[in-house]
Amino acid sequence: MTGTFVGMPVFPKAAREAVGDSQLRRNLAHATGTIRAKRAAVVGEVEEWEELRLAGAAIKENVLLHLDEHLVRLEESLTKAGATVHWASDAEEACRIVGDIAAAHDATEVVKVKSMATQEIGLNEALAARGIDAWETDLAELIVQLGDDLSSHILVPAIHRNRAEIREIFASAMGEVGRPAPDDLTDEPARLAEAARLHLREKFLRAKVGVSGANFAVAETGSLVVVESEGNGRMCLTLPEVLVSVVGIEKILPTWDDLDVFLQLLPRSATGERMNPYTSVWSGVTPDDGPQEVHVVLLDNGRTRALADEVGRQALRCIRCSACLNVCPVYERTGGHAYGSVYPGPIGAILNPLLKGVGHDDQTDSLPYASTLCGACFEACPVRIDIPSVLVELRSQVVDAHRGGVPKPEAVAMKAAGATLASGRRLGLAERLAGTGIRLARRVGARPWTQARDLPDPPAESFRAWWRRTGGDER
Amino acid sequence: MSTREEILGRVRQAIGDTPRPTAEVPRGYRGVGEGLDRSAVLARFVERVEDYRATVTRCRAAEVAEVLAAAVTGRSVVVPPGLPWPVPGSVDDTGQSAAELDAIDAVVSAAALGIAETGTVVLDHGPGQGRRALTLVPDLHVCVLGAAQVVAGVPQAVARLDPASPQTWISGPSATSDIELDRVEGVHGPRTLHVVLVDDL
Amino acid sequence: MVTCINDALFPDTGRNVVRLLRRLGVEVDFPQAQTCCGQPMVNTGYLDEAVPVLRSFVRAFEGYDAVVTPSGSCAGSARHQHDLVARRSGDEGLRAASRETSQRVYELSEFLVDVLGVEDVGAYFPHRVTYHPTCHSLRMLAVGDRPLRLLRHVRGIDLTDLPGANECCGFGGTFAMKNSDTSVAMGSDKARHVRETGAEVLVAGDRSCLTHVGGLLSRQRAGVRVMHLADVLAQTEPSKVVAS
């Protein structure tokens, strides 16, 4: 019942529509402004924040450079703790594994903890095709699912919706899939949250199979960690008899002690809280407590492709906090849908091309250009992913992927510019035409520029010409 | 070849023959908060738990039973095995189903430790803390912890905890910011959290 | 390094840099072989095309004590992107030369404050001014409050804070063309903040960002003009005011 990103237009086209949507602009400006202020306040009170960022980056970097060893160790620890470990190369294989487990228990429904990995692989749609309902239980995911909508933010997928829209969605859609919203539902956030509590409780109480992701997987101990706020995660991880967790292979931390960095970095960067309301930790099966059948699906789905990219590899450090989205001036104006992926914003602009590869489709190739390279994302990133540098690297990969064919006008222009700028003399000649160029641009073209911006008056002579004439002497 | 071998093979190929130095992880952050005196640690813990709109009651060991009785008065209440304090009118955890727990108003539990910096209580589901569902489904959670169990920060907590048992880290009542990033307390987990801090325990 | 945009479109800014530095006793030269830092190509993904530009850059500035540029973006490009281009060339000699050159590159406010050790450059500018710290000055070079310290010492100036100052103006090089709708949306918000200050002049350390925001302000007939930091710092007594 959720929409699909397949067939999304290239970023500039999708963004054009988004920046013209006044309600979206207002909703996003309000929400990102709120979260930015919260994050700044709680990050500001941690004196050792920079050191935590360095530690977080170093731990993750070490994991990536030794990922094979850590994966084998994680598998051992999980197995010893009573979990069954599965490996999935791609989305299709992962969905099949989860579907088979549900089918083996004759489940016609599963309850889901919010999870980027399961969104990435399109698990809900795959389960639906096998006649299994997947109920999203995170409030924002519920809003998206009931609204037959698409997620637009990693942490707050319904960030593009305001309270009035959410009330409408609950009032009209809850009754179709379970307990209807109360007749007197208002748009107060507390009343909306209560409606979600009532609607989902019957699903939690009867569910046989729970599906989750994991924020962290500790190789040493086989501990999986889920960080959440509402308690829907605890419900899904605790009440069902069977639990399946789909975990990207980059989610590993080497040792239990390493968590002390990430349980400080993540909540402050994500929701702007000192600590999120609930963090659940479990290792395999605990006798007489929680699910007695525990599965873990280790997912590649392009991660090894990203790992092979020496510059882009650092994107795999990402802990999905969304801080980069919240500080991104582009994201704030376009929202998440324009990125055409479950991973929007600056991290999405690098992660999607890294996971899928460039040069295959224009939509993915447009993402590395969806940034002004302002650097706000790098500054906010708790694991110091240098997103601007990766964007620049990916732009060069996009350009290189198209070399050899019929060059685009841009490529011709860049080649000409490169040749002109290789010599001061040639540039000097070109500059004599610059005034004419500007006048021409005003008259006939450069529409992307001149549609909203005036061009400056061309100078009488270039700096170069002035210097040659005067030697820089004003008298 | 199995998928496992394929993925491990791709990982090795991706990393290639490049040297794999292990970067030094700076750990200076672990000393932070060590210098605080105990009364400051406890005061910070109380302030930060309350900041999440949870209730905190400070009392002495001799007063715990009385505080608990008042906290759950008029409600049905369940207690885990091994809870060291009597709770009047409580039923024991006899392995009730989730639906049965849903009909109970409150739960009283002990805790493994508290974290001052973040206002967090951590359950490791040992004696007095019960299985995970017990402290999840009832709408009021009363959690008792001794002052000596409160540590300064997250690093001290992680160092003390044993990941062999499951854990639940709790920072205030359940909450959401999913509607316009406006924080609302009370969603699926207990909507009321009451922390009882016992000064001489 | 006057930068390609100042050379072709804003020669007055280049002249003001020369005037300012000479006033402070610096011996200034303009090597005619200089062209561009290569950033337009690098940021659009054309690394091969940037290689000859880098070669020319390294050659042009050989032998100078300091390469001063009135642009955070171009200085940032030299320090943070030239190695990328040099690596692409596969030419180790170019790589070494480029590293050596980029260490001598200073953004104007860095050069004034860190190298010359001055904050009061003897400027006079009796106007209401607001300052936009451009992204590359702020986050790539971390020039911090150096430009503001310089402006605060300008006599007669009425300097007012810009709301949301640290947020990008939306220029972003070819972003302004490729994603012009988003670029304009960002720039409009920046222009609105500028108007809120009641300033008559918007000052920044990068002509490229100023062309974008200034183009919007001009189209809106906002009554705010844009000036480079150097244009303000070069102004002295009323009798010597130079038209910008």
Coordinates of N, CA and C in Angstrom, one line a residue, chain C residues 7 10 12 21-22 63 66 105 149 156-157 176-177 185 187 195 202 209 215:
Chain C
D7 N 38.6 38.9 -12.5 CA 39.3 39.4 -13.6 C 38.4 39.8 -14.7
F10 N 34.6 41.7 -12.4 CA 34.6 42.6 -11.3 C 36.1 43.1 -11.1
D12 N 37.2 45.9 -10.5 CA 37.3 46.9 -9.4 C 37.7 46.2 -8.1
L21 N 46.4 46.2 -0.3 CA 47.7 45.5 0.1 C 48.9 46.5 0.0
R22 N 48.9 47.3 -1.0 CA 50.0 48.3 -1.2 C 50.0 49.3 0.0
G63 N 57.5 30.8 -7.0 CA 58.4 31.8 -6.6 C 57.9 32.9 -5.7
A66 N 53.6 34.6 -1.1 CA 52.3 34.3 -0.7 C 51.4 34.6 -2.0
V105 N 48.9 29.6 -0.4 CA 47.6 30.3 -0.8 C 46.9 30.8 0.4
R149 N 36.2 40.8 12.2 CA 37.1 41.6 13.0 C 37.6 42.8 12.1
G156 N 33.3 54.5 10.9 CA 32.0 55.0 10.4 C 31.1 53.9 10.0
I157 N 31.5 52.6 10.1 CA 30.6 51.5 9.6 C 29.5 51.3 10.6
A176 N 23.9 26.6 -9.5 CA 23.0 27.7 -9.8 C 22.3 27.6 -11.1
M177 N 22.9 26.8 -12.0 CA 22.3 26.6 -13.3 C 21.6 25.3 -13.4
A185 N 15.5 29.5 -4.8 CA 14.7 29.4 -3.5 C 15.6 29.7 -2.3
G187 N 18.5 31.4 -2.4 CA 18.9 32.8 -2.6 C 17.9 33.8 -2.1
R195 N 17.4 41.9 3.6 CA 16.5 43.0 3.6 C 16.0 43.3 5.1
L202 N 25.5 44.6 1.3 CA 25.8 43.3 1.7 C 27.2 43.0 1.3
C209 N 29.3 34.2 -4.9 CA 28.0 34.2 -4.1 C 27.3 35.6 -4.2
G215 N 22.3 39.5 -7.7 CA 21.4 39.4 -8.9 C 19.9 39.4 -8.5

